[in-house]
XYZ file of C-alpha atoms in Angstrom:
680
model
C 56.409 112.366 67.279
C 52.634 112.168 67.039
C 51.155 115.718 66.787
C 48.730 114.897 69.592
C 51.559 113.900 71.899
C 53.348 117.140 71.022
C 50.087 118.889 71.936
C 50.091 117.163 75.336
C 53.781 117.890 75.985
C 53.303 121.565 75.050
C 50.344 121.889 77.445
C 52.337 120.172 80.231
C 55.313 122.515 79.720
C 52.946 125.498 79.855
C 51.534 124.189 83.156
C 55.058 123.798 84.601
C 55.976 127.350 83.535
C 52.820 128.679 85.207
C 53.707 126.738 88.377
C 57.158 128.391 88.370
C 55.586 131.831 87.941
C 53.181 130.991 90.791
C 56.121 130.198 93.099
C 57.976 133.392 92.108
C 54.828 135.460 92.651
C 54.491 134.118 96.205
C 58.149 134.828 96.959
C 58.316 138.367 95.555
C 55.013 139.798 96.789
C 53.996 140.037 100.452
C 51.419 137.556 101.735
C 48.852 140.275 102.413
C 49.226 141.885 98.981
C 46.009 142.166 96.982
C 48.015 141.791 93.735
C 49.514 138.517 94.950
C 46.117 137.082 95.865
C 44.390 138.026 92.595
C 47.265 136.898 90.378
C 47.680 133.646 92.346
C 44.003 132.872 91.760
C 44.481 133.510 88.021
C 47.605 131.298 87.875
C 45.847 128.417 89.648
C 43.176 128.512 86.935
C 45.903 128.585 84.252
C 47.627 125.543 85.763
C 44.376 123.566 86.015
C 43.413 124.485 82.454
C 46.819 123.483 81.045
C 46.832 120.153 82.912
C 43.328 119.332 81.616
C 44.488 120.362 78.116
C 47.466 117.999 78.468
C 45.144 115.163 79.458
C 42.895 115.959 76.483
C 45.910 115.781 74.125
C 46.862 112.329 75.434
C 43.295 111.088 74.969
C 43.055 112.676 71.505
C 46.010 110.600 70.268
C 44.915 107.554 72.309
C 48.258 107.558 74.139
C 46.099 107.435 77.234
C 42.528 106.416 76.456
C 40.356 105.164 79.326
C 37.271 105.140 77.114
C 34.885 107.223 75.003
C 32.902 108.492 78.026
C 36.048 109.736 79.805
C 37.200 111.459 76.610
C 33.760 113.080 76.309
C 33.861 114.369 79.906
C 37.394 115.795 79.530
C 36.452 117.468 76.216
C 33.376 118.983 77.836
C 35.362 120.325 80.796
C 38.207 121.791 78.731
C 35.828 123.600 76.348
C 34.017 125.237 79.260
C 37.032 125.771 81.529
C 38.975 127.690 78.873
C 36.113 130.200 78.698
C 36.075 130.532 82.487
C 39.847 131.041 82.584
C 39.943 133.758 79.920
C 37.024 135.495 81.679
C 39.173 135.599 84.834
C 42.017 136.958 82.692
C 39.803 139.735 81.337
C 38.607 140.840 84.778
C 42.109 140.680 86.315
C 43.872 142.610 83.555
C 41.350 145.446 83.320
C 41.249 145.758 87.119
C 45.037 145.767 87.432
C 45.412 148.613 84.962
C 43.171 150.857 86.980
C 39.606 150.400 85.739
C 37.377 150.965 88.765
C 34.340 149.346 87.204
C 30.845 149.387 88.618
C 29.043 146.228 89.708
C 26.795 146.507 86.660
C 29.772 146.488 84.277
C 31.303 143.513 86.079
C 28.016 141.610 85.722
C 27.843 142.468 81.993
C 31.325 141.005 81.548
C 30.068 137.660 82.855
C 27.250 137.429 80.254
C 29.476 135.710 77.612
C 30.428 133.107 80.231
C 26.736 132.436 80.930
C 26.126 132.046 77.183
C 29.004 129.564 77.014
C 27.349 127.504 79.760
C 24.097 127.391 77.773
C 25.977 126.330 74.624
C 27.643 123.516 76.552
C 24.199 122.428 77.785
C 23.162 122.050 74.141
C 26.230 119.824 73.726
C 24.731 117.408 76.244
C 21.496 117.332 74.315
C 22.841 117.164 70.765
C 26.647 117.189 70.311
C 26.632 120.785 69.095
C 30.150 121.774 70.177
C 32.114 118.596 69.485
C 31.487 115.056 68.317
C 33.214 111.864 69.475
C 32.361 108.857 67.286
C 32.216 105.273 68.570
C 35.885 104.830 67.615
C 36.927 107.734 69.876
C 37.715 110.204 67.052
C 37.169 113.863 67.936
C 35.675 116.467 65.550
C 34.150 119.950 65.914
C 30.429 120.517 66.116
C 28.392 123.333 64.485
C 28.450 125.546 67.631
C 32.205 125.204 68.247
C 32.886 128.504 66.487
C 30.614 130.339 68.940
C 32.802 129.102 71.806
C 35.807 130.577 70.005
C 33.950 133.871 69.545
C 33.267 134.036 73.296
C 36.864 133.110 74.129
C 38.219 135.731 71.759
C 35.733 138.300 73.065
C 37.326 138.033 76.482
C 40.676 138.928 74.871
C 39.195 141.844 72.910
C 37.545 143.531 75.940
C 40.831 144.319 77.789
C 42.540 145.094 74.475
C 40.193 148.032 73.849
C 40.176 149.104 77.482
C 43.950 149.172 77.735
C 44.261 150.958 74.390
C 41.994 153.639 75.862
C 44.130 153.659 79.045
C 47.339 154.213 77.026
C 45.826 156.954 74.841
C 44.373 158.774 77.842
C 47.625 158.667 79.822
C 50.148 158.842 76.968
C 51.615 162.151 78.170
C 52.302 160.748 81.615
C 53.632 157.299 80.605
C 57.099 156.304 79.433
C 57.388 154.437 76.097
C 58.616 151.274 77.864
C 55.547 151.314 80.064
C 53.250 151.781 77.041
C 54.879 148.865 75.171
C 54.543 146.685 78.250
C 50.845 147.469 78.574
C 50.329 146.782 74.864
C 52.042 143.387 75.087
C 49.829 142.384 78.018
C 46.761 142.806 75.808
C 48.008 141.930 72.296
C 49.915 138.660 72.914
C 46.939 136.635 74.280
C 44.703 138.057 71.534
C 47.199 136.857 68.903
C 47.151 133.323 70.282
C 43.361 133.472 70.268
C 43.426 134.055 66.488
C 45.776 131.105 65.971
C 43.492 128.891 68.081
C 40.537 129.829 65.893
C 42.289 128.747 62.675
C 43.921 125.686 64.265
C 41.374 124.441 66.817
C 43.193 121.164 67.558
C 46.551 122.834 68.317
C 47.585 123.853 71.899
C 47.467 127.601 71.226
C 45.152 128.167 74.200
C 47.748 126.708 76.564
C 50.523 128.723 74.940
C 48.408 131.867 75.140
C 47.763 131.356 78.846
C 51.448 130.675 79.554
C 52.738 133.702 77.650
C 50.059 135.964 79.115
C 51.087 134.843 82.629
C 54.773 135.494 81.882
C 54.118 138.903 80.324
C 51.801 140.011 83.120
C 54.200 138.846 85.839
C 57.068 140.721 84.208
C 54.777 143.688 83.746
C 53.689 143.649 87.375
C 57.314 143.803 88.510
C 58.188 146.654 86.125
C 55.004 148.590 86.920
C 55.513 148.099 90.658
C 59.056 149.475 90.340
C 57.789 152.353 88.185
C 55.054 153.242 90.678
C 57.466 153.103 93.620
C 59.819 155.461 91.765
C 56.943 157.898 91.171
C 55.819 157.537 94.773
C 59.208 158.508 96.203
C 59.435 161.577 93.938
C 57.159 163.303 96.441
C 59.916 163.452 99.030
C 63.694 163.900 99.033
C 65.968 161.139 100.288
C 67.205 163.254 103.208
C 63.679 164.147 104.256
C 62.573 160.519 103.962
C 65.445 159.318 106.172
C 64.693 162.041 108.714
C 61.010 161.138 108.878
C 61.888 157.453 109.131
C 64.163 158.191 112.106
C 61.320 160.096 113.778
C 58.795 157.300 113.217
C 59.890 155.180 116.194
C 57.005 154.645 118.559
C 54.430 154.823 115.769
C 52.574 151.934 114.170
C 52.483 153.650 110.793
C 53.674 156.920 109.261
C 52.681 158.102 105.765
C 53.383 161.284 103.799
C 50.333 162.148 101.670
C 50.479 164.581 98.735
C 46.917 165.932 98.608
C 47.322 167.445 95.118
C 48.865 164.452 93.340
C 47.203 161.754 95.403
C 50.611 160.174 96.060
C 51.438 158.283 99.235
C 54.985 157.778 100.531
C 55.210 155.144 103.279
C 57.723 156.137 105.964
C 57.097 153.111 108.148
C 56.131 150.110 106.010
C 54.270 147.732 108.288
C 51.308 145.636 107.176
C 48.985 148.361 108.444
C 50.559 150.788 105.948
C 50.677 148.376 103.031
C 46.901 148.022 103.182
C 46.651 151.798 102.695
C 48.679 151.908 99.461
C 47.284 149.179 97.251
C 47.835 150.062 93.562
C 45.307 151.960 91.481
C 42.965 152.695 94.365
C 42.557 156.432 95.083
C 44.201 157.380 98.371
C 40.991 158.658 99.963
C 39.023 155.512 99.127
C 41.885 153.278 100.271
C 42.239 155.019 103.650
C 38.488 155.010 104.294
C 38.206 151.350 103.300
C 40.988 150.286 105.665
C 39.633 152.197 108.641
C 36.070 150.966 108.048
C 37.421 147.412 108.258
C 39.874 148.081 111.110
C 37.774 150.150 113.526
C 35.399 148.570 116.007
C 31.734 148.902 114.903
C 30.810 151.614 117.421
C 33.415 154.025 116.052
C 33.109 153.476 112.287
C 30.950 156.525 111.478
C 33.062 158.929 113.544
C 36.311 157.497 112.191
C 35.112 157.622 108.578
C 34.405 161.338 108.913
C 37.747 162.038 110.619
C 39.841 160.005 108.127
C 38.340 161.679 105.028
C 41.408 163.467 103.613
C 39.252 165.580 101.280
C 38.058 167.462 104.384
C 41.583 168.102 105.750
C 42.297 171.459 104.007
C 39.192 172.989 105.599
C 39.574 171.362 109.027
C 43.303 172.184 109.293
C 43.048 175.732 107.917
C 44.454 177.260 111.106
C 45.788 174.135 112.795
C 49.071 172.265 112.546
C 47.642 168.927 113.678
C 44.402 167.121 114.440
C 44.068 163.804 116.288
C 41.415 161.227 117.007
C 41.390 158.189 119.286
C 39.795 154.986 118.019
C 39.553 151.342 118.983
C 41.124 148.998 116.442
C 40.029 145.390 116.078
C 43.647 144.192 115.821
C 45.726 146.636 117.894
C 43.399 147.950 120.564
C 43.322 151.684 121.202
C 45.223 153.929 118.765
C 45.575 157.620 117.921
C 45.353 158.769 114.303
C 46.998 162.158 113.729
C 47.191 164.354 110.629
C 50.139 166.785 110.776
C 50.549 169.647 108.293
C 53.862 169.081 106.473
C 53.667 171.654 103.657
C 51.504 174.613 102.660
C 51.713 176.905 99.642
C 52.124 180.677 99.762
C 48.383 181.092 100.291
C 48.592 178.743 103.299
C 46.663 176.042 101.437
C 47.483 172.564 102.700
C 49.581 170.585 100.183
C 51.097 167.671 102.121
C 50.230 165.997 105.412
C 51.847 163.338 107.544
C 49.430 160.643 108.712
C 50.751 158.979 111.877
C 49.175 156.110 113.804
C 50.296 155.505 117.374
C 49.259 152.684 119.698
C 47.972 153.936 123.063
C 46.333 150.707 124.131
C 48.242 150.442 127.405
C 47.568 154.011 128.543
C 43.957 153.838 127.352
C 43.380 150.678 129.359
C 44.673 152.511 132.422
C 42.301 155.377 131.671
C 39.400 152.948 131.362
C 40.534 151.283 134.582
C 40.518 154.684 136.252
C 36.984 155.411 135.039
C 35.804 152.046 136.250
C 37.455 152.739 139.602
C 35.653 156.066 139.802
C 32.386 154.371 138.879
C 32.884 151.935 141.715
C 33.643 154.899 143.959
C 30.113 156.225 143.290
C 28.817 153.286 145.322
C 31.485 153.587 147.989
C 32.981 157.042 148.234
C 35.671 155.837 150.628
C 37.107 153.648 147.811
C 38.064 156.687 145.705
C 41.373 157.109 147.539
C 42.511 153.506 147.074
C 41.385 153.292 143.442
C 42.999 156.553 142.312
C 46.309 155.676 143.932
C 46.663 152.785 141.470
C 46.985 155.196 138.534
C 50.733 155.735 138.969
C 51.652 156.496 135.353
C 49.149 159.354 134.996
C 49.209 162.371 137.274
C 45.842 162.653 139.039
C 44.420 165.323 141.343
C 40.899 165.037 142.845
C 39.407 168.052 144.601
C 36.106 169.180 146.082
C 35.380 172.891 146.682
C 38.964 173.426 145.465
C 40.260 171.378 148.441
C 42.499 168.506 147.397
C 41.030 165.114 148.275
C 43.730 163.001 146.629
C 46.908 163.642 144.678
C 48.975 160.663 143.571
C 52.776 160.417 143.485
C 52.918 160.836 139.705
C 51.226 164.258 139.943
C 53.484 165.372 142.809
C 56.542 164.443 140.749
C 55.229 166.473 137.804
C 54.673 169.522 140.059
C 58.099 169.133 141.660
C 56.521 168.505 145.100
C 57.380 164.849 145.645
C 57.064 163.825 149.293
C 54.944 166.855 150.293
C 51.466 166.574 151.793
C 48.844 168.581 149.907
C 45.657 166.936 151.172
C 43.024 169.580 152.111
C 45.121 172.366 150.563
C 43.770 174.625 147.826
C 44.208 173.008 144.417
C 45.487 176.289 142.938
C 48.291 176.359 145.510
C 49.571 173.159 143.930
C 50.051 175.032 140.653
C 51.942 178.015 142.121
C 55.713 178.285 141.606
C 55.963 174.944 139.826
C 57.775 173.863 136.654
C 54.401 173.478 134.925
C 53.435 176.409 132.712
C 49.671 176.674 132.887
C 47.724 179.084 130.619
C 46.094 181.975 132.510
C 42.608 181.141 131.250
C 42.737 177.609 132.704
C 41.817 178.786 136.218
C 38.686 180.559 134.945
C 37.680 177.512 132.902
C 38.287 175.255 135.938
C 35.930 177.384 138.071
C 33.318 177.434 135.291
C 33.292 173.622 134.985
C 33.272 173.268 138.781
C 30.165 175.430 138.946
C 28.264 174.203 135.897
C 29.634 170.722 135.226
C 31.251 169.330 132.089
C 34.860 168.840 131.098
C 37.684 170.469 129.136
C 41.170 169.658 127.863
C 44.284 171.784 127.470
C 47.974 171.355 126.779
C 50.674 172.536 129.152
C 54.478 172.425 129.349
C 56.644 170.910 132.072
C 60.256 172.187 132.236
C 63.238 171.919 134.601
C 64.488 175.013 136.429
C 63.832 177.352 133.505
C 65.809 175.148 131.094
C 64.212 174.191 127.802
C 66.489 171.187 127.287
C 64.246 168.709 129.113
C 60.825 170.051 128.188
C 57.890 167.702 128.549
C 54.453 168.312 127.099
C 51.392 167.318 129.082
C 47.794 166.805 127.970
C 45.509 167.786 130.834
C 41.915 166.527 131.095
C 39.608 168.173 133.662
C 36.177 166.770 134.444
C 33.555 167.261 137.150
C 32.123 164.060 138.627
C 28.985 164.158 140.789
C 28.916 161.489 143.507
C 25.709 159.944 144.773
C 25.726 162.007 147.973
C 25.833 165.232 145.935
C 29.572 165.863 146.350
C 31.076 167.516 143.267
C 34.586 166.192 142.590
C 36.950 167.797 140.063
C 39.256 165.157 138.545
C 42.382 166.473 136.783
C 44.538 163.994 134.818
C 47.982 164.823 133.379
C 49.210 162.601 130.489
C 52.710 162.821 128.979
C 52.389 163.534 125.213
C 56.013 164.588 124.684
C 56.849 162.008 122.028
C 54.028 162.962 119.680
C 54.496 166.693 120.330
C 58.209 166.588 119.537
C 57.497 164.716 116.311
C 54.979 167.408 115.361
C 57.522 170.178 116.070
C 60.281 168.388 114.166
C 58.048 167.803 111.152
C 57.070 171.463 111.148
C 60.724 172.548 111.399
C 61.623 170.135 108.608
C 58.982 171.607 106.314
C 60.231 175.167 107.001
C 63.975 174.540 106.620
C 66.132 174.348 103.514
C 67.522 170.768 103.635
C 70.949 171.725 102.220
C 71.781 174.930 104.091
C 69.877 174.449 107.331
C 68.294 177.915 107.239
C 64.721 178.962 106.437
C 63.449 177.964 102.999
C 61.759 180.475 100.722
C 58.204 179.720 101.807
C 59.010 179.927 105.505
C 61.283 182.990 105.280
C 58.898 185.021 103.147
C 56.028 184.126 105.472
C 58.002 185.375 108.512
C 58.945 188.636 106.782
C 55.336 189.306 105.753
C 54.212 188.751 109.344
C 56.789 191.291 110.613
C 55.741 193.833 107.983
C 52.079 193.301 108.859
C 52.923 193.916 112.525
C 54.595 197.195 111.560
C 58.195 196.094 112.222
C 60.465 197.801 109.714
C 64.061 197.050 108.813
C 66.294 196.506 105.808
C 65.689 193.820 103.193
C 68.760 192.409 101.394
C 68.943 190.141 98.374
C 72.212 188.567 97.192
C 73.607 185.755 95.099
C 77.032 184.144 94.653
C 79.052 185.557 91.776
C 79.975 183.095 89.016
C 78.382 180.203 90.922
C 77.838 178.306 87.656
C 81.589 178.376 87.064
C 82.189 176.870 90.515
C 79.761 174.054 89.705
C 81.126 173.424 86.207
C 84.795 173.553 87.262
C 84.760 171.760 90.609
C 81.579 169.697 90.468
C 78.170 169.987 92.072
C 79.381 168.654 95.428
C 81.792 171.571 95.732
C 78.958 173.862 94.657
C 76.781 172.492 97.457
C 79.656 172.878 99.941
C 80.011 176.509 98.828
C 76.316 177.209 99.479
C 76.586 175.601 102.930
C 79.652 177.764 103.716
C 77.789 180.903 102.560
C 74.830 180.056 104.809
C 77.186 179.586 107.781
C 78.751 182.975 107.064
C 75.248 184.412 106.879
C 74.273 183.050 110.308
C 77.557 184.265 111.827
C 77.082 187.803 110.500
C 73.607 188.702 111.737
C 71.537 188.589 114.903
C 69.539 185.522 115.867
C 66.240 187.403 115.471
C 67.074 188.569 111.950
C 65.462 186.506 109.203
C 67.715 184.886 106.618
C 66.684 182.340 104.032
C 67.735 180.527 100.887
C 65.474 181.511 98.024
C 66.757 178.762 95.731
C 69.915 178.037 93.761
C 72.640 180.468 94.876
C 70.212 183.224 95.873
C 69.723 184.284 99.530
C 67.790 187.003 101.375
C 68.038 188.776 104.762
C 65.602 190.918 106.706
C 67.410 192.978 109.380
C 64.512 193.756 111.679
C 64.538 197.113 113.429
C 67.523 198.473 111.460
C 66.538 202.012 110.466
C 69.713 203.471 108.899
C 71.788 202.481 105.903
C 74.989 203.186 107.906
C 74.188 200.418 110.422
C 73.165 198.122 107.578
C 76.507 198.701 105.825
C 78.397 197.733 108.999
C 76.553 194.412 109.235
C 76.837 193.727 105.508
C 80.582 194.444 105.711
C 80.798 191.796 108.426
C 79.068 189.369 106.003
C 81.599 190.248 103.273
C 84.457 189.503 105.692
C 83.030 186.097 106.603
C 82.395 185.299 102.928
C 86.007 186.187 102.096
C 87.246 183.640 104.667
C 85.568 180.734 102.821
C 88.178 178.204 101.747
C 87.325 174.794 100.260
C 89.106 172.190 98.187
C 89.582 173.813 94.795
C 88.187 177.110 96.153
C 91.009 179.331 97.487
C 90.303 181.847 100.225
C 88.854 185.097 98.899
C 87.590 183.642 95.615
C 83.946 183.398 96.735
C 82.209 186.781 96.346
C 78.633 188.015 96.349
C 76.535 190.807 94.863
C 74.041 192.314 97.318
C 71.173 194.719 96.874
C 69.321 196.279 99.809
C 66.292 198.502 100.390
C 64.954 200.277 103.458
C 61.584 199.092 104.841
C 60.514 202.016 107.047
C 57.893 201.811 109.787
C 55.870 205.001 110.236
C 53.719 205.216 113.375
C 53.898 201.458 113.702
C 52.763 200.824 110.127
C 54.807 199.426 107.210
C 53.317 200.675 103.965
C 55.562 198.635 101.638
C 54.470 195.347 100.101
C 56.796 192.348 100.084
C 56.729 191.865 96.288
C 57.659 195.531 95.866
C 60.704 195.457 98.190
C 61.838 192.210 96.551
C 61.776 193.780 93.062
C 63.598 196.913 94.263
C 66.292 194.875 96.049
C 66.710 192.775 92.928
C 67.370 195.917 90.857
C 69.952 197.071 93.383
C 71.663 193.681 93.346
C 72.125 193.726 89.583
C 73.886 197.084 89.818
C 76.759 195.170 91.464
C 77.105 192.560 88.747
C 80.344 192.607 86.770
C 82.335 194.314 89.507
C 85.288 192.512 91.105
C 84.937 191.208 94.682
C 81.870 191.433 96.909
C 79.765 194.551 96.398
C 76.618 196.090 97.821
C 74.132 198.632 96.556
C 71.627 200.198 98.972
C 68.665 202.108 97.594
C 68.950 205.826 98.373
C 65.899 207.863 99.449
C 65.954 209.827 96.192
C 66.022 206.661 94.156
C 63.127 205.210 96.194
C 61.110 208.360 95.548
C 61.780 208.174 91.800
C 60.690 204.516 91.724
C 57.474 205.315 93.584
C 56.676 208.199 91.232
C 57.363 206.094 88.156
């Protein structure tokens, strides 16, 4: 076969391979993925370049030869288009591997392309890049080598950048990942060398095809690798729990503030825009909200959504929320909920939850518009307010109720009663709504001076906490045109979001295996009690020969043993005692208010009895035993002088006195021993 025809066939095959990769890319990646869009643009350029190269090969061998002018035009286009295509390759590859380059650097990277355009202009004036004689024979011109230098330069730029990337991150990257990155840069550069020494061979087409294949494979592997790293921030059980709690929310994310990792709990398009690869979490979140929020709220939303400010703003708060108007979804609430703090109470992880409130917000706006209309016609206030059925509303003047809708009466447990002209505070008396004591004073202050305030309250049924509802109450004074001062009180049901907040907090404070307090939560509770001067007895124990149980019966049996021990622990002590899993097979108890070792021994003996009853598959009854050390934590005149780290160390010493003895054993620090330790 004619070498030129082989050239054309090779270029055509490369184009077909790139078309196949293009189809796979569109199937695998979501339509709104930035990766998909950028890579698709690159592949389209590859396909065009290969098809033009195929046409050039056919003309070169005169298999298809429409004339010298057509051959000249195709040669001109392919020489310039190859440079444009490899420039796109350079920008894509360096961007994909995490180089957040400035606009100046991006402009500098286009300078070789501009030079190539000028060189091709000299071709028009003097055949400097290639020459086509009257017989249609093609040969290189004196400037052809400069075009190769530019083409190869675009392969060298990412090669050096990615080499720097690998060296900088070598401790964090797996060897497979490093080899993959290296192939993405080295393979196209190798084909560039071959093209230089064999300018009339289709090495450019082959280089583009192989680079597309390697990058596509690399994108899949890297995407899988990044997802694996992303989900390391959260256990499977915790993820499934959070996912179950995410109903009713547009998006839920778990953000690790230290590592900058994001774990999507609810993966809708709104979330996917927040977790594009290689963009820092803070920048990604701010970028999305700047584009999503209506213009009037951009500045306020940008400040609220800045996660770098969260540790300071949430220092003494479990959650913060902000309402905003979204271009696509209407009114929403963005909430940041504290999910994990370290021992120093520094914020480590937060849950970012987005909830749509468009329907309720529209009703609120409707209510405000109704009230505005009522300024012009005070008699209309009754009819307009009665439309707000879903929100409890009470309007009063001089503390005399002007209007109370059915929704509010249902909330106060007074459905069907007539409260018009009665004192507004009488409505609150003896109702299932728990209202803070300071609310009345604040109500009177706003009534006298104007303004507004908001507070949370709890609605419960007949003293039962099973059907608790949480209400957000907004109070505002409105001055009518005739001088009448009207106090408008609106009650909104926020139970769903409040329960999610409570469940997330409980989840972060509970050991996922044993269902009791984890170390951070338990130690925090004990320190609070000691600070408040509440003494007791602190116990530390672990399971004897627990490693043998794991090695002999398997880790599942080991986990079952720890669960059984925690159940025995809960069954042996009072509900207000603090018990926690410290980690592994080690547990701790703080018996609050227990002042004598005799009473402590009775309760510990009860624990030993419950431990002895443990019976599991492969674990006969009585074979699980523990070693327990305990110390007194006295309270003198309402003050506990001991420090937590000190009682922990002393209990640990007592526990190890029991090691090596058969059965379950305890050792309680005697007063004389405590005195000796303090003196030493």
